[in-house]
Short mmCIF file of C-alpha atoms in Angstrom, two decimals:
data_model
loop_
_atom_site.label_atom_id
_atom_site.label_comp_id
_atom_site.label_asym_id
_atom_site.label_seq_id
_atom_site.Cartn_x
_atom_site.Cartn_y
_atom_site.Cartn_z
CA MET G 4 -62.85 44.55 -5.54
CA SER G 5 -60.68 47.45 -6.59
CA ASN G 6 -59.82 48.15 -2.94
CA VAL G 7 -58.92 44.51 -2.15
CA ALA G 8 -55.95 44.25 -4.51
CA PRO G 9 -53.85 47.03 -2.90
CA HIS G 10 -54.47 45.61 0.57
CA ALA G 11 -53.53 42.10 -0.60
CA SER G 12 -50.36 43.36 -2.25
CA ALA G 13 -49.35 45.23 0.90
CA TYR G 14 -50.09 42.16 3.03
CA MET G 15 -48.01 39.90 0.80
CA GLY G 16 -45.18 42.42 0.83
CA ARG G 17 -45.12 42.45 4.62
CA MET G 18 -45.14 38.62 4.64
CA LEU G 19 -42.24 38.33 2.17
CA GLN G 20 -40.11 41.04 3.79
CA PRO G 21 -38.52 38.66 6.41
CA LEU G 22 -37.76 36.15 3.68
CA THR G 23 -36.10 38.83 1.58
CA LYS G 24 -33.96 39.96 4.51
CA ALA G 25 -32.98 36.33 5.25
CA ALA G 26 -31.97 35.79 1.62
CA THR G 27 -29.88 38.96 1.73
CA ARG G 28 -28.10 37.84 4.90
CA MET G 29 -27.48 34.40 3.35
CA ARG G 30 -25.88 35.93 0.27
CA ALA G 31 -23.70 38.15 2.45
CA GLY G 32 -22.66 35.15 4.53
CA LEU G 33 -21.71 33.15 1.45
CA LEU G 34 -19.68 36.05 0.09
CA CYS G 35 -17.86 36.45 3.40
CA SER G 36 -17.11 32.72 3.68
CA LEU G 37 -15.93 32.44 0.07
CA PRO G 38 -12.27 33.26 0.94
CA LEU G 39 -12.33 30.58 3.63
CA ILE G 40 -13.74 28.04 1.20
CA LEU G 41 -11.15 28.90 -1.42
CA SER G 42 -8.35 28.76 1.15
CA ALA G 43 -9.18 25.10 1.72
CA CYS G 44 -8.04 24.40 -1.85
CA ASP G 45 -4.43 24.99 -0.77
CA ARG G 46 -3.89 21.40 0.34
CA ALA G 47 -0.55 19.69 0.85
CA VAL G 48 -1.12 17.30 -2.05
CA LEU G 49 -1.73 20.22 -4.43
CA ASN G 50 1.11 22.32 -3.00
CA PRO G 51 4.13 19.95 -3.16
CA ALA G 52 7.64 20.78 -2.02
CA GLY G 53 9.31 17.61 -3.32
CA GLN G 54 10.08 16.12 -6.68
CA VAL G 55 8.03 12.94 -6.13
CA ALA G 56 5.04 14.82 -4.72
CA ARG G 57 5.11 17.20 -7.70
CA GLN G 58 4.99 14.33 -10.18
CA GLN G 59 2.13 12.75 -8.25
CA ARG G 60 0.23 16.05 -8.35
CA ASP G 61 0.75 16.22 -12.12
CA ILE G 62 -0.63 12.70 -12.50
CA ILE G 63 -3.73 13.70 -10.52
CA ALA G 64 -4.22 16.79 -12.68
CA ILE G 65 -3.75 14.88 -15.95
CA SER G 66 -6.09 12.08 -14.86
CA THR G 67 -8.74 14.57 -13.75
CA GLY G 68 -8.51 16.45 -17.05
CA LEU G 69 -8.83 13.26 -19.09
CA MET G 70 -11.91 12.18 -17.15
CA LEU G 71 -13.47 15.62 -17.56
CA LEU G 72 -13.18 15.15 -21.32
CA ILE G 73 -16.00 12.65 -20.95
CA ILE G 74 -17.92 14.06 -18.00
CA VAL G 75 -18.33 17.62 -19.27
CA PRO G 76 -19.51 16.72 -22.82
CA VAL G 77 -21.94 14.14 -21.41
CA MET G 78 -23.47 16.70 -19.06
CA ILE G 79 -23.80 19.24 -21.90
CA LEU G 80 -25.18 16.74 -24.41
CA THR G 81 -27.72 15.50 -21.87
CA VAL G 82 -29.31 18.95 -21.81
CA ILE G 83 -29.04 19.39 -25.59
CA PHE G 84 -30.60 16.00 -26.38
CA ALA G 85 -33.41 16.52 -23.89
CA TRP G 86 -34.26 19.87 -25.49
CA ARG G 87 -33.74 19.01 -29.17
CA TYR G 88 -35.45 15.63 -29.21
CA ARG G 89 -38.33 16.57 -26.95
CA LYS G 90 -41.89 15.62 -27.77
CA GLY G 91 -43.79 18.73 -28.51
CA LYS G 92 -43.68 21.91 -30.48
CA GLY G 93 -40.24 22.60 -31.95
CA GLY G 94 -38.82 19.19 -30.99
CA THR G 95 -37.66 16.40 -33.28
CA TYR G 96 -39.03 13.49 -31.29
CA ASP G 97 -38.65 10.17 -33.14
CA PRO G 98 -40.18 7.18 -31.35
CA ASN G 99 -38.80 4.73 -33.93
CA PHE G 100 -35.13 5.67 -33.45
CA ASP G 101 -32.99 2.68 -32.43
CA HIS G 102 -29.48 3.01 -33.87
CA SER G 103 -26.89 5.52 -35.06
CA THR G 104 -23.50 4.33 -36.29
CA ALA G 105 -21.88 7.73 -35.86
CA LEU G 106 -23.22 8.02 -32.31
CA GLU G 107 -21.99 4.52 -31.44
CA LEU G 108 -18.49 5.36 -32.71
CA VAL G 109 -18.34 8.47 -30.57
CA ILE G 110 -19.74 6.72 -27.49
CA TRP G 111 -17.21 3.86 -27.61
CA SER G 112 -14.10 5.38 -29.21
CA ALA G 113 -13.70 8.35 -26.86
CA PRO G 114 -13.78 6.35 -23.58
CA LEU G 115 -11.56 3.66 -25.10
CA LEU G 116 -8.98 6.25 -26.11
CA ILE G 117 -9.02 7.79 -22.63
CA ILE G 118 -8.61 4.37 -21.00
CA ILE G 119 -5.59 3.66 -23.22
CA ILE G 120 -4.00 6.98 -22.27
CA LEU G 121 -4.69 6.43 -18.56
CA GLY G 122 -3.27 2.90 -18.77
CA ALA G 123 -0.05 4.15 -20.38
CA LEU G 124 0.21 6.93 -17.80
CA THR G 125 -0.32 4.45 -14.95
CA TRP G 126 2.24 2.01 -16.31
CA SER G 127 4.97 4.62 -16.79
CA SER G 128 4.36 6.40 -13.48
CA THR G 129 4.29 3.10 -11.58
CA HIS G 130 7.84 2.38 -12.72
CA LEU G 131 9.18 5.93 -12.52
CA LEU G 132 7.76 6.55 -9.04
CA ASP G 133 8.65 3.16 -7.57
CA PRO G 134 9.52 4.03 -3.92
CA PHE G 135 12.31 1.42 -3.83
CA ARG G 136 13.96 2.98 -6.88
CA PRO G 137 16.47 5.82 -6.37
CA LEU G 138 15.58 9.03 -8.15
CA ASP G 139 17.22 9.54 -11.53
CA ARG G 140 17.34 13.33 -11.45
CA PRO G 141 17.31 14.78 -7.94
CA ALA G 142 16.10 18.30 -7.53
CA VAL G 143 18.58 21.13 -7.98
CA ALA G 144 20.09 22.12 -4.66
CA GLN G 145 19.30 25.54 -3.32
CA ASP G 146 22.89 26.25 -2.36
CA ALA G 147 26.27 25.25 -3.74
CA ASP G 148 27.32 23.48 -0.53
CA ALA G 149 24.61 20.83 -0.73
CA PRO G 150 26.17 17.39 -1.35
CA ARG G 151 23.95 16.26 -4.21
CA GLU G 152 25.61 12.89 -4.71
CA ASN G 153 25.59 11.90 -1.02
CA MET G 154 22.29 10.23 -0.17
CA LEU G 155 20.94 10.85 3.31
CA ARG G 156 19.67 7.79 5.20
CA VAL G 157 16.77 8.03 7.63
CA GLN G 158 15.33 5.04 9.48
CA VAL G 159 11.64 5.44 10.33
CA VAL G 160 9.89 3.49 13.10
CA SER G 161 6.14 3.75 13.52
CA MET G 162 5.21 3.43 17.19
CA ASP G 163 2.02 3.67 19.26
CA TRP G 164 1.32 6.61 18.65
CA LYS G 165 4.40 8.51 17.59
CA TRP G 166 7.22 8.47 15.04
CA LEU G 167 10.87 7.66 15.69
CA PHE G 168 13.44 8.92 13.17
CA ILE G 169 16.99 7.58 13.32
CA TYR G 170 19.82 9.23 11.37
CA PRO G 171 22.42 6.41 11.33
CA ASP G 172 25.14 8.39 9.56
CA GLN G 173 24.77 11.34 11.95
CA GLY G 174 24.30 9.15 15.04
CA ILE G 175 21.20 10.99 16.28
CA ALA G 176 17.48 10.27 16.62
CA THR G 177 14.31 12.31 17.00
CA VAL G 178 10.70 11.74 17.94
CA ASN G 179 7.94 13.43 15.92
CA GLU G 180 10.37 15.72 14.09
CA LEU G 181 11.87 15.12 10.65
CA VAL G 182 14.42 17.64 9.35
CA LEU G 183 15.81 17.20 5.84
CA PRO G 184 18.29 19.23 3.77
CA VAL G 185 16.86 20.79 0.63
CA GLY G 186 18.13 19.34 -2.66
CA ARG G 187 19.58 16.15 -1.12
CA GLN G 188 18.09 12.78 -1.94
CA VAL G 189 16.85 10.83 1.10
CA ARG G 190 16.40 7.09 1.50
CA PHE G 191 13.83 6.14 4.12
CA ASP G 192 13.90 2.64 5.62
CA ILE G 193 10.50 2.15 7.25
CA THR G 194 9.18 -0.39 9.75
CA SER G 195 6.73 -0.60 12.64
CA THR G 196 6.86 -1.89 16.19
CA ASN G 197 3.36 -3.23 16.66
CA MET G 198 0.64 -2.46 14.10
CA MET G 199 0.61 -1.79 10.38
CA SER G 200 0.45 1.91 9.61
CA THR G 201 1.44 4.27 6.81
CA PHE G 202 4.23 6.82 6.60
CA TYR G 203 2.76 9.80 4.75
CA ALA G 204 4.35 13.18 4.10
CA PRO G 205 2.04 14.70 1.42
CA THR G 206 4.29 17.60 0.48
CA MET G 207 7.31 15.29 -0.05
CA ALA G 208 6.16 11.91 -1.42
CA GLY G 209 3.40 9.34 -1.39
CA MET G 210 2.06 7.02 1.28
CA ILE G 211 4.21 3.99 2.21
CA TYR G 212 3.21 1.14 4.51
CA ALA G 213 5.08 0.54 7.77
CA MET G 214 4.74 -3.13 8.80
CA PRO G 215 6.03 -5.04 11.84
CA GLY G 216 8.83 -7.43 11.01
CA MET G 217 9.28 -5.97 7.52
CA GLN G 218 11.10 -3.06 5.90
CA SER G 219 9.70 -0.68 3.29
CA THR G 220 11.81 1.81 1.37
CA LEU G 221 11.09 5.27 0.02
CA HIS G 222 13.33 7.60 -1.99
CA ALA G 223 12.42 11.28 -2.02
CA VAL G 224 13.90 14.76 -2.17
CA LEU G 225 12.75 18.25 -1.19
CA ASP G 226 13.44 20.96 -3.74
CA LYS G 227 12.45 24.00 -1.67
CA PRO G 228 12.30 24.99 2.00
CA VAL G 229 9.09 23.89 3.64
CA THR G 230 7.38 23.56 6.99
CA ALA G 231 4.74 20.86 6.79
CA GLU G 232 3.22 17.95 8.65
CA GLY G 233 3.30 14.18 8.20
CA LEU G 234 0.92 11.61 9.53
CA SER G 235 -0.22 8.02 9.58
CA GLY G 236 -2.94 7.31 7.05
CA MET G 237 -4.18 4.09 8.68
CA TYR G 238 -6.30 3.73 11.80
CA THR G 239 -4.25 2.08 14.54
CA GLY G 240 -6.18 2.70 17.74
CA ALA G 241 -7.02 5.40 20.23
CA GLY G 242 -4.07 7.72 19.54
CA PHE G 243 -4.21 7.46 15.76
CA ALA G 244 -5.39 11.07 15.26
CA ASP G 245 -2.33 12.45 17.08
CA GLN G 246 0.28 10.26 15.35
CA ARG G 247 1.77 13.17 13.43
CA PHE G 248 5.20 14.68 12.96
CA LYS G 249 6.67 17.97 11.84
CA LEU G 250 8.55 18.05 8.54
CA TYR G 251 11.13 20.78 7.93
CA GLY G 252 13.01 21.31 4.69
CA VAL G 253 16.03 23.49 5.43
CA PRO G 254 19.28 24.50 3.68
CA THR G 255 22.31 22.30 4.19
CA ALA G 256 23.99 24.72 6.61
CA ARG G 257 20.87 24.84 8.78
CA PHE G 258 20.62 21.04 8.71
CA ASP G 259 24.21 20.69 9.93
CA GLN G 260 23.46 23.18 12.68
CA TRP G 261 20.37 21.19 13.69
CA VAL G 262 22.41 17.99 13.86
CA ALA G 263 24.91 19.73 16.15
CA GLU G 264 22.05 20.91 18.37
CA ALA G 265 20.68 17.37 18.59
CA LYS G 266 24.12 16.05 19.52
CA GLY G 267 24.28 18.64 22.26
CA SER G 268 21.06 17.46 23.88
CA GLY G 269 23.06 14.92 25.90
CA ARG G 270 20.34 12.28 25.89
CA ALA G 271 21.02 8.80 24.49
CA LEU G 272 18.51 6.40 22.96
CA ASP G 273 19.68 3.19 24.63
CA LEU G 274 17.66 0.02 25.15
CA PRO G 275 16.08 1.07 28.49
CA THR G 276 15.05 4.42 27.01
CA TYR G 277 13.65 2.72 23.94
CA MET G 278 11.67 0.22 26.04
CA ALA G 279 10.08 3.14 27.87
CA LEU G 280 9.46 5.02 24.60
CA VAL G 281 7.82 2.09 22.83
CA LYS G 282 4.95 1.98 25.32
CA PRO G 283 1.69 3.40 23.89
CA SER G 284 1.43 7.13 24.47
CA GLU G 285 -0.41 10.04 22.85
CA LYS G 286 0.52 13.62 21.96
CA VAL G 287 4.22 13.00 22.57
CA PRO G 288 6.33 16.18 22.35
CA VAL G 289 9.39 16.45 20.13
CA MET G 290 12.48 14.68 21.51
CA HIS G 291 16.13 14.75 20.44
CA PHE G 292 18.69 12.03 21.18
CA ALA G 293 22.42 12.69 20.92
CA ALA G 294 23.30 9.00 20.51
CA VAL G 295 21.51 5.85 19.38
CA GLN G 296 21.90 2.23 20.43
CA PRO G 297 23.95 0.51 17.70
CA ASP G 298 21.89 -1.62 15.31
CA LEU G 299 18.63 -0.48 16.93
CA PHE G 300 16.62 -0.27 13.72
CA ARG G 301 17.56 -3.82 12.66
CA ARG G 302 16.62 -5.16 16.07
CA VAL G 303 13.29 -3.31 15.93
CA MET G 304 12.58 -4.74 12.49
CA GLU G 305 13.59 -8.26 13.54
CA ARG G 306 11.61 -7.89 16.79
CA CYS G 307 14.45 -8.68 19.16
CA VAL G 308 14.93 -5.47 21.15
CA GLU G 309 14.02 -7.15 24.43
CA PRO G 310 17.03 -8.70 26.18
CA GLY G 311 17.34 -12.42 25.51
CA LYS G 312 14.85 -12.48 22.64
CA PRO G 313 16.30 -14.03 19.45
CA CYS G 314 16.17 -12.08 16.20
CA MET G 315 14.30 -13.40 13.20
CA SER G 316 17.51 -13.84 11.22
CA ASP G 317 18.98 -15.94 14.05
CA VAL G 318 15.86 -18.09 14.18
CA MET G 319 15.94 -18.60 10.42
CA ARG G 320 19.66 -19.43 10.52
CA HIS G 321 19.01 -21.94 13.28
CA ASP G 322 16.15 -23.52 11.33
CA MET G 323 18.24 -23.79 8.19
CA GLY G 324 20.98 -25.51 10.19
CA ARG G 325 18.71 -28.11 11.78
CA GLY G 326 19.70 -31.72 11.29
CA GLY G 327 23.37 -30.98 10.66
CA GLY G 328 22.66 -29.01 7.49
CA ASN G 329 24.89 -26.29 6.14
CA PRO G 330 23.85 -22.97 7.82
CA HIS G 331 25.22 -21.05 4.83
CA ASP G 332 23.05 -22.98 2.37
CA VAL G 333 20.15 -20.62 1.74
CA ARG G 334 18.28 -22.80 -0.74
CA PRO G 335 14.59 -23.26 0.06
CA GLY G 336 14.29 -25.99 2.64
CA ALA G 337 18.04 -26.46 3.06
CA GLY G 338 18.82 -28.04 6.42
CA MET G 339 15.14 -28.29 7.37
CA THR G 340 12.94 -31.35 7.66
CA PRO G 341 11.43 -31.89 4.18
CA GLY G 342 7.67 -31.96 3.96
CA ARG G 343 5.43 -33.98 1.72
CA GLY G 344 6.09 -33.23 -1.93
CA SER G 345 9.23 -31.17 -1.20
CA ALA G 346 12.31 -31.46 -3.36
CA PRO G 347 15.17 -33.63 -2.00
CA LEU G 348 18.23 -31.82 -0.70
CA HIS G 349 20.64 -34.33 -2.23
CA GLY G 350 20.20 -36.75 -5.13
CA ASP G 351 16.98 -37.69 -6.86
CA LYS G 352 13.59 -37.92 -5.29
CA PRO G 353 13.02 -41.45 -3.91
CA GLU G 354 10.52 -43.67 -5.68
CA GLY G 355 7.28 -44.43 -3.89
CA ALA G 356 6.72 -47.88 -2.39
CA ILE G 357 3.71 -48.49 -4.61
CA PHE G 358 6.04 -48.72 -7.60
CA LYS G 359 8.33 -51.30 -5.97
CA SER G 360 8.05 -55.06 -5.99
CA PRO G 361 7.93 -56.99 -2.70
CA GLU G 362 11.56 -57.99 -3.17
CA GLU G 363 12.58 -54.34 -3.44
CA LYS G 364 10.55 -53.33 -0.41
CA GLY G 365 11.84 -56.17 1.73
CA SER G 366 10.02 -57.26 4.84
CA GLY G 367 9.35 -55.84 8.24
CA GLU G 368 6.99 -55.68 11.14
CA HIS G 369 4.64 -53.33 9.30
CA PHE G 370 3.93 -55.78 6.47
CA THR G 371 0.78 -57.89 7.01
CA LYS G 372 0.83 -61.50 5.79
CA PRO G 373 -2.17 -63.01 3.93
CA THR G 374 -4.79 -64.46 6.25
CA HIS G 375 -6.47 -66.66 3.65
CA PRO G 376 -4.83 -68.76 0.97
CA ASN G 377 -7.53 -67.91 -1.61
CA GLN G 378 -7.31 -64.15 -1.01
CA ALA G 379 -7.29 -62.14 -4.23
CA ARG G 380 -4.04 -60.83 -5.57
CA GLY G 381 -3.21 -57.21 -4.93
CA VAL G 382 -4.74 -57.00 -1.47
CA THR G 383 -1.64 -57.92 0.47
CA LYS G 384 0.93 -57.36 -2.31
CA PRO G 385 0.05 -54.08 -3.99
CA GLY G 386 3.47 -53.77 -5.55
CA ASP G 387 3.62 -57.22 -7.12
CA ALA G 388 4.19 -57.25 -10.87
CA THR G 389 1.39 -59.76 -11.37
CA ASN G 390 -1.09 -57.10 -10.34
CA ARG G 391 -0.45 -55.47 -13.70
CA ASN G 392 -1.68 -58.58 -15.52
CA MET G 393 -5.04 -57.53 -16.97
CA THR G 394 -5.86 -60.79 -18.86
CA GLU G 395 -8.36 -61.86 -16.23
CA LEU G 396 -10.49 -58.81 -17.05
CA SER G 397 -10.86 -59.78 -20.70
CA PRO G 398 -13.66 -59.92 -21.66
CA TRP G 399 -14.66 -57.14 -19.31
CA ARG G 400 -17.75 -57.73 -17.20
CA SER G 401 -19.88 -55.17 -15.52
CA PRO G 402 -20.20 -55.28 -11.71
CA LEU G 403 -23.94 -55.55 -12.27
CA ASP G 404 -23.41 -58.81 -14.16
CA ALA G 405 -21.41 -60.21 -11.26
CA ALA G 406 -24.12 -59.21 -8.81
CA ALA G 407 -26.78 -60.87 -11.00
CA ALA G 408 -24.70 -64.06 -11.20
CA ARG G 409 -24.39 -64.20 -7.41
CA ALA G 410 -28.16 -63.75 -7.08
#
């Protein structure tokens, strides 16, 4: 038996040697891939270049920290309780335990306090980061020439599957390229041509819906130069994955130079060009347009770009003016045919016929005359005042009594 043990140990060592080498290679592979794993932490949401995106990142960090105040202690106490109150040697197992006031206070007060703090944080950030609300304190400009008080307007159109950016004050337009001056507040007016999507530039601001026939608004500002990417966060069909655009934050002088370069492209975004551009297409390269069809964004939003198609505002104005009504009267239902239960346009609401006597209702071809002289009152004259005479029902008799009397 003394000779068997060394042979067994050697045999087991030879068997475990491949496993040991595999474990060593696995550890080396994990160590080599660690920089790649850590590099993935540098995401756009956690590396903002705009004032709004930075506040949103802070909200995420604060919310995560508050939730960890519960998660981490619970995980630690789970191990401590399992070890301390175990059944066995050294444990304090108590099968009759059913209540602890101190423990109940801790269990309920801590989550309640965190919920109150998160609710206050949500309420304040919802109002402060309202996308329709201009920013109170824009970021400090990087250079003295940046016009801080002059808000830049950009009109955004989500198309299948590309992005159209119109600069109405500069008179230019681009496809899949958004260039913004650093330190200057921007107002985005956002709509869509066909399907609902989302305009999302993570390094600049949050995600805003782009809807056909409607306009969304976003106020944002970049406070440092950046080269990033924007995208649509909602699935809209085959080319959804490639509906992305380049975002550049540049100094004011470089932005003015870029506008001059776009004006020198010599290509105009007129209605025929737009009708060709609006057709579904994927992986569209960057385009610059030196001129834009006047009022193009409004016509896209009101879905009347096609020649001869009426705009939504014209249709609504026509509907409000139906029947000789005042087209400038924008009250609900003004100039339109009133429906059942709607408020009258002029005067008081007319009284229903059921509340009128036969003399008030008059006569006409739609009134049916009694067919039998002994017919009960109220059948042919529902509005007669005598129908309100209830003396015949006193004393009151049950319908079952009447049926028994007839039997």
